[in-house]
Structures are given as C-alpha cells and as structure tokens.
Short mmCIF file of C-alpha atoms and ligand atoms in Angstrom, two decimals:
data_model
loop_
_atom_site.label_atom_id
_atom_site.label_comp_id
_atom_site.label_asym_id
_atom_site.label_seq_id
_atom_site.Cartn_x
_atom_site.Cartn_y
_atom_site.Cartn_z
CA UNK A 25 119.03 104.40 20.95
CA UNK A 26 119.39 101.32 18.79
CA UNK A 27 116.98 101.29 15.85
CA UNK A 28 115.05 98.41 14.31
CA UNK A 29 112.92 98.53 11.22
CA UNK A 30 109.88 96.73 9.80
CA UNK A 31 108.21 96.82 6.41
CA UNK A 32 104.63 98.03 6.73
CA UNK A 33 102.13 99.60 4.29
CA UNK A 34 104.82 99.83 1.59
CA UNK A 35 107.38 101.71 3.71
CA UNK A 36 110.19 100.88 6.12
CA UNK A 37 109.25 102.05 9.59
CA UNK A 38 112.15 102.51 12.01
CA UNK A 39 111.69 102.40 15.77
CA UNK A 40 113.61 102.21 19.02
CA UNK A 41 112.48 100.29 22.08
CA UNK A 42 113.61 100.69 25.66
CA UNK A 43 112.55 100.19 29.26
CA UNK A 44 110.40 97.71 31.14
CA UNK A 45 106.76 97.85 32.17
CA UNK A 46 103.43 98.65 30.53
CA UNK A 47 103.72 99.37 26.79
CA UNK A 48 103.85 103.06 25.86
CA UNK A 49 104.07 104.36 22.31
CA UNK A 50 105.84 107.73 22.16
CA UNK A 51 104.95 109.56 18.94
CA UNK A 52 107.07 112.54 17.87
CA UNK A 53 106.00 115.83 16.28
CA UNK A 54 106.84 117.76 13.09
CA UNK A 55 109.43 117.90 11.56
CA UNK A 56 111.30 115.80 14.07
CA UNK A 57 111.96 112.14 14.88
CA UNK A 58 112.03 109.75 17.85
CA UNK A 59 115.01 111.61 19.34
CA UNK A 60 112.51 114.24 20.57
CA UNK A 61 112.02 111.87 23.52
CA UNK A 62 115.73 111.34 24.26
CA UNK A 63 115.64 113.24 27.56
CA UNK A 64 112.33 111.80 28.74
CA UNK A 65 112.93 108.13 27.84
CA UNK A 66 115.69 107.47 30.44
CA UNK A 67 113.36 108.84 33.14
CA UNK A 68 110.63 106.34 32.24
CA UNK A 69 112.81 103.26 31.85
CA UNK A 70 111.47 101.53 34.97
CA UNK A 71 107.86 102.41 34.27
CA UNK A 72 107.24 101.58 30.63
CA UNK A 73 108.18 99.34 27.74
CA UNK A 74 108.62 102.33 25.39
CA UNK A 75 108.23 102.05 21.63
CA UNK A 76 109.61 105.11 19.84
CA UNK A 77 108.86 105.13 16.11
CA UNK A 78 110.16 107.47 13.45
CA UNK A 79 106.92 108.41 11.68
CA UNK A 80 106.63 107.77 7.94
CA UNK A 81 109.45 109.63 6.14
CA UNK A 82 111.11 111.01 9.28
CA UNK A 83 114.36 109.88 10.88
CA UNK A 84 115.31 106.48 9.49
CA UNK A 85 111.82 105.66 8.15
CA UNK A 86 111.09 105.82 4.44
CA UNK A 87 108.09 107.38 2.76
CA UNK A 88 105.88 106.56 -0.19
CA UNK A 89 105.66 108.55 -3.41
CA UNK A 90 101.89 108.72 -3.27
CA UNK A 91 100.18 111.24 -0.98
CA UNK A 92 99.15 110.01 2.46
CA UNK A 93 97.01 111.11 5.33
CA UNK A 94 97.49 111.32 9.07
CA UNK A 95 95.35 108.16 9.30
CA UNK A 96 97.94 106.32 7.14
CA UNK A 97 100.59 107.26 9.71
CA UNK A 98 98.27 105.81 12.38
CA UNK A 99 97.96 102.61 10.32
CA UNK A 100 101.76 102.37 10.22
CA UNK A 101 101.75 102.39 14.03
CA UNK A 102 99.05 99.69 14.15
CA UNK A 103 101.27 97.58 11.87
CA UNK A 104 104.24 98.14 14.17
CA UNK A 105 102.22 97.12 17.24
CA UNK A 106 100.99 93.99 15.41
CA UNK A 107 104.58 93.13 14.56
CA UNK A 108 105.61 93.55 18.20
CA UNK A 109 102.58 91.60 19.48
CA UNK A 110 101.34 94.58 21.50
CA UNK A 111 97.56 94.77 21.61
CA UNK A 112 96.71 97.77 23.76
CA UNK A 113 99.44 100.27 24.67
CA UNK A 114 99.20 103.70 26.21
CA UNK A 115 100.08 106.42 23.71
CA UNK A 116 101.68 109.84 24.04
CA UNK A 117 101.71 112.08 20.98
CA UNK A 118 103.58 115.35 20.71
CA UNK A 119 101.93 117.95 18.50
CA UNK A 120 101.63 116.25 15.05
CA UNK A 121 102.22 112.99 16.94
CA UNK A 122 99.05 113.92 18.83
CA UNK A 123 97.16 114.20 15.53
CA UNK A 124 98.43 110.73 14.61
CA UNK A 125 97.50 109.35 18.04
CA UNK A 126 93.99 110.80 17.77
CA UNK A 127 93.58 109.25 14.31
CA UNK A 128 94.76 105.94 15.82
CA UNK A 129 92.25 106.29 18.68
CA UNK A 130 89.48 106.95 16.17
CA UNK A 131 90.26 103.90 14.07
CA UNK A 132 91.37 101.53 16.83
CA UNK A 133 89.60 102.67 20.03
CA UNK A 134 89.89 99.17 21.54
CA UNK A 135 93.67 99.32 21.21
CA UNK A 136 94.32 102.35 23.44
CA UNK A 137 94.72 102.00 27.19
CA UNK A 138 95.31 105.72 27.77
CA UNK A 139 96.27 108.74 25.67
CA UNK A 140 98.46 111.76 26.43
CA UNK A 141 98.42 114.71 24.05
CA UNK A 142 101.53 116.82 24.56
CA UNK A 143 101.37 120.37 23.11
CA UNK A 144 98.71 119.24 20.66
CA UNK A 145 95.13 119.87 19.59
CA UNK A 146 92.12 117.98 18.24
CA UNK A 147 90.68 120.56 15.86
CA UNK A 148 91.52 120.74 12.15
CA UNK A 149 93.35 123.64 10.49
CA UNK A 150 91.55 126.90 9.77
CA UNK A 151 91.51 127.61 5.99
CA UNK A 152 94.38 130.19 6.19
CA UNK A 153 96.56 127.74 8.12
CA UNK A 154 95.83 125.02 5.55
CA UNK A 155 96.76 127.37 2.68
CA UNK A 156 99.93 128.29 4.57
CA UNK A 157 100.93 124.63 4.81
CA UNK A 158 100.58 124.14 1.02
CA UNK A 159 102.64 127.27 0.46
CA UNK A 160 105.33 126.00 2.86
CA UNK A 161 105.29 122.59 1.12
CA UNK A 162 105.96 124.34 -2.18
CA UNK A 163 108.77 126.40 -0.63
CA UNK A 164 110.36 123.24 0.79
CA UNK A 165 110.16 121.59 -2.65
CA UNK A 166 111.99 124.58 -4.17
CA UNK A 167 114.44 125.55 -1.42
CA UNK A 168 114.73 122.59 0.91
CA UNK A 169 114.04 121.91 4.57
CA UNK A 170 115.95 125.02 5.71
CA UNK A 171 112.79 127.06 4.99
CA UNK A 172 111.01 125.27 7.85
CA UNK A 173 114.06 125.28 10.12
CA UNK A 174 114.31 129.07 9.81
CA UNK A 175 110.66 129.82 10.46
CA UNK A 176 110.00 127.26 13.19
CA UNK A 177 113.05 127.19 15.47
CA UNK A 178 112.37 130.30 17.55
CA UNK A 179 108.67 129.41 17.84
CA UNK A 180 109.40 125.96 19.26
CA UNK A 181 111.18 127.15 22.38
CA UNK A 182 112.70 130.25 23.95
CA UNK A 183 115.50 128.08 25.35
CA UNK A 184 118.70 128.45 23.25
CA UNK A 185 119.93 124.91 24.00
CA UNK A 186 116.61 123.39 22.97
CA UNK A 187 116.61 125.54 19.84
CA UNK A 188 120.08 124.27 18.91
CA UNK A 189 119.04 120.61 19.40
CA UNK A 190 115.79 120.85 17.46
CA UNK A 191 117.51 122.76 14.67
CA UNK A 192 119.90 119.84 14.22
CA UNK A 193 117.06 117.31 14.21
CA UNK A 194 115.00 119.36 11.74
CA UNK A 195 117.95 119.88 9.38
CA UNK A 196 118.46 116.17 8.89
CA UNK A 197 114.87 115.43 7.84
CA UNK A 198 114.10 114.60 4.21
CA UNK A 199 112.20 117.20 2.15
CA UNK A 200 109.79 114.44 1.01
CA UNK A 201 108.87 113.71 4.66
CA UNK A 202 108.36 117.39 5.47
CA UNK A 203 106.22 117.97 2.37
CA UNK A 204 104.19 114.78 2.91
CA UNK A 205 103.50 115.60 6.55
CA UNK A 206 102.56 119.24 5.81
CA UNK A 207 99.94 118.04 3.32
CA UNK A 208 98.73 115.31 5.68
CA UNK A 209 98.36 117.84 8.51
CA UNK A 210 96.51 120.27 6.20
CA UNK A 211 93.99 117.56 5.30
CA UNK A 212 93.40 116.20 8.81
CA UNK A 213 89.89 116.08 10.13
CA UNK A 214 88.41 117.79 13.18
CA UNK A 215 88.55 115.15 15.92
CA UNK A 216 87.30 117.32 18.79
CA UNK A 217 83.86 115.62 18.68
CA UNK A 218 85.59 112.23 19.05
CA UNK A 219 86.92 112.96 22.55
CA UNK A 220 83.59 112.44 24.35
CA UNK A 221 83.54 108.82 23.09
CA UNK A 222 86.84 107.90 24.79
CA UNK A 223 86.58 104.98 27.22
CA UNK A 224 90.23 105.41 28.31
CA UNK A 225 91.91 108.23 30.27
CA UNK A 226 92.93 111.36 28.35
CA UNK A 227 95.84 113.40 29.66
CA UNK A 228 96.60 116.87 28.28
CA UNK A 229 100.14 118.15 28.83
CA UNK A 230 100.79 121.69 27.63
CA UNK A 231 103.25 124.52 28.19
CA UNK A 232 101.62 127.86 28.99
CA UNK A 233 104.19 129.59 26.74
CA UNK A 234 103.53 127.48 23.64
CA UNK A 235 103.65 129.80 20.61
CA UNK A 236 102.82 127.15 18.04
CA UNK A 237 99.75 125.52 19.56
CA UNK A 238 98.36 127.72 22.33
CA UNK A 239 97.45 126.29 25.72
CA UNK A 240 93.83 127.27 24.91
CA UNK A 241 93.68 124.18 22.64
CA UNK A 242 94.10 121.91 25.66
CA UNK A 243 91.43 123.84 27.56
CA UNK A 244 89.11 123.30 24.60
CA UNK A 245 89.81 119.53 24.75
CA UNK A 246 89.22 119.50 28.50
CA UNK A 247 85.83 121.15 27.89
CA UNK A 248 85.01 118.46 25.29
CA UNK A 249 85.91 115.68 27.74
CA UNK A 250 85.62 117.00 31.33
CA UNK A 251 86.98 113.70 32.73
CA UNK A 252 90.35 114.40 31.07
CA UNK A 253 93.25 115.68 33.13
CA UNK A 254 95.34 118.76 32.28
CA UNK A 255 98.95 119.20 33.36
CA UNK A 256 100.10 122.79 32.76
CA UNK A 257 103.85 123.20 32.46
CA UNK A 258 104.54 126.79 33.48
CA UNK A 259 107.27 128.42 31.43
CA UNK A 260 107.36 125.65 28.81
CA UNK A 261 107.03 126.39 25.10
CA UNK A 262 106.20 123.85 22.40
CA UNK A 263 108.90 121.30 23.38
CA UNK A 264 108.16 120.38 27.02
CA UNK A 265 109.86 116.97 26.70
CA UNK A 266 113.10 118.84 26.06
CA UNK A 267 112.49 122.01 28.08
CA UNK A 268 111.04 120.32 31.17
CA UNK A 269 111.96 116.66 30.76
CA UNK A 270 111.45 115.64 34.38
CA UNK A 271 108.06 117.32 34.73
CA UNK A 272 106.96 115.84 31.40
CA UNK A 273 108.14 112.36 32.42
CA UNK A 274 106.31 112.66 35.76
CA UNK A 275 103.14 113.68 33.95
CA UNK A 276 103.46 110.71 31.56
CA UNK A 277 103.68 108.36 34.55
CA UNK A 278 99.96 109.12 35.07
CA UNK A 279 99.43 106.73 32.12
CA UNK A 280 100.69 103.72 34.09
C1 LIG B 328 104.38 119.97 15.42
O1 LIG B 328 105.09 120.47 16.29
O2 LIG B 328 104.22 118.74 15.31
C2 LIG B 328 103.72 120.89 14.41
O3 LIG B 328 104.18 122.17 14.55
C3 LIG B 328 102.24 120.84 14.54
C4 LIG B 328 101.54 121.71 13.54
O4 LIG B 328 102.20 122.33 12.68
O5 LIG B 328 100.30 121.74 13.56
#
C-alpha cells in the first residue's frame, strides 16, 4: 500500500488509504503497523474509504522523545482526520489499536459513527501487568525488540504462517516505539465505564482462542453496553484479521 505522511503533534504520521465508501479508520495493535490489515483491506475495498495509519513510532511514523499516552496517539488520529477533511468515520481498533480508539471515543465522541474493537478490552492493566510492561520496556532498551518478538509470537496465533508474518512485522519496529507504547499502555485508564455513554454502535470481534486478551474481556464489554454486538470467531487467536480475514472483513461490514 502506498504511504503518505503528515506532520502532527510534533511527529510524522504515516498512513495508507484505499477503497471507496464510508470512511473507516483501521487502527493496528502492538507492536505492529498498518500492514496488520493487509489481508482484510482488499475485502473491504468496495465498502469503505479506509484510512490505515501507522501509530506514533510504528511502521513509517516517527515518535517523540518525551513520554506520551494512549490519548496522545488518539490526538494524532484526530489530526490525521482533520488533515483529510473527515469529520466522523467508523473506527476499528485491534488490541492496542482498540485502546487508542476508545481514548479517541472518549475525547471526540461526536466524531465516531461506529466502533469495532477487535481482540481488545476496555479495562486498564492490573498492577502486575503494568509492572511487567515496565520490565519489558527496560529489557527492550537493553536488548532490543527481539525480546518482545520472542515472547509474543506464539501467543499471537497458533497458525505458523501468521506467526511468520507477524514476526517479520514486529522485527522491523523501532525500540523507541515499542518502549513508548509499552509505557503508554501501562498508564492507560479504565474506560469500561465509558461504554454506556456511547451513542454509536459498538461491535466486539474476538477469537475464542485468544491467549493475549481473553474472549471474556469482550463479554465484560457486552455486559457494560448490552446494545453492543459480539462476533465470536471460533478457532481464532489474537490476530483474527490475519487468521480469519474473510470472517473479520464480513464482521467489519456491520459498521457500514
Ligand atoms: C496488542 O496486541 O496490541 C497488545 O498485545 C495489547 C496489550 O499488550 O495489551
């Protein structure tokens, strides 16, 4: 996919754009980039005008030296939408991309026409998980991104082809992006109470074999907003857009 870039909030934010239809922002997870959606995007080309950013630091985007929060990543997306003249897109966020999308929905509720959370959650980290992220950030600073590649790959998917693809994507990420995002995720707030205020449709897409963020997290969100819709992808792990691209694309069409 051809990349463009804008300057926003002191960084260069890279993004791809493809397809025709209602605007849909596809927000990738950690520690990946917009290529997470490479299998799904061709299947949605006639349904959506897709905007696929590389979040701050990831892919071709640059990062800042000062610490940042998930809400800063959401502000980057607001700047991108302003630049593109898009007022109110639908959003789909995978995992960490879901955290960013929720932060966006909190700050700019009038700018969301519908939200899909793919393999994600609304609650904040438990204290042990938060400590673990700081420890991992330190390990990445000392030993590089390979630390994360080694520990995460097998937990992302049981599918060997998917593992090989995500390994490649993870390996090319910058340590500064991985460290910055780990700290931002550790500091994110609990947004479960926000869900009941949503005036737009919420779609929860989750694999029942997800080892990183269990399916129970989507059930918890469904309980917080009973009007939301759950799509369970049986047999999918944490990377449904790569493991079950067609089913994931069909679920995302519910945002039209
Ligand atoms: C992701 O896939 O984006 C991350 O694993 C999410 C997380 O670590 O909480």
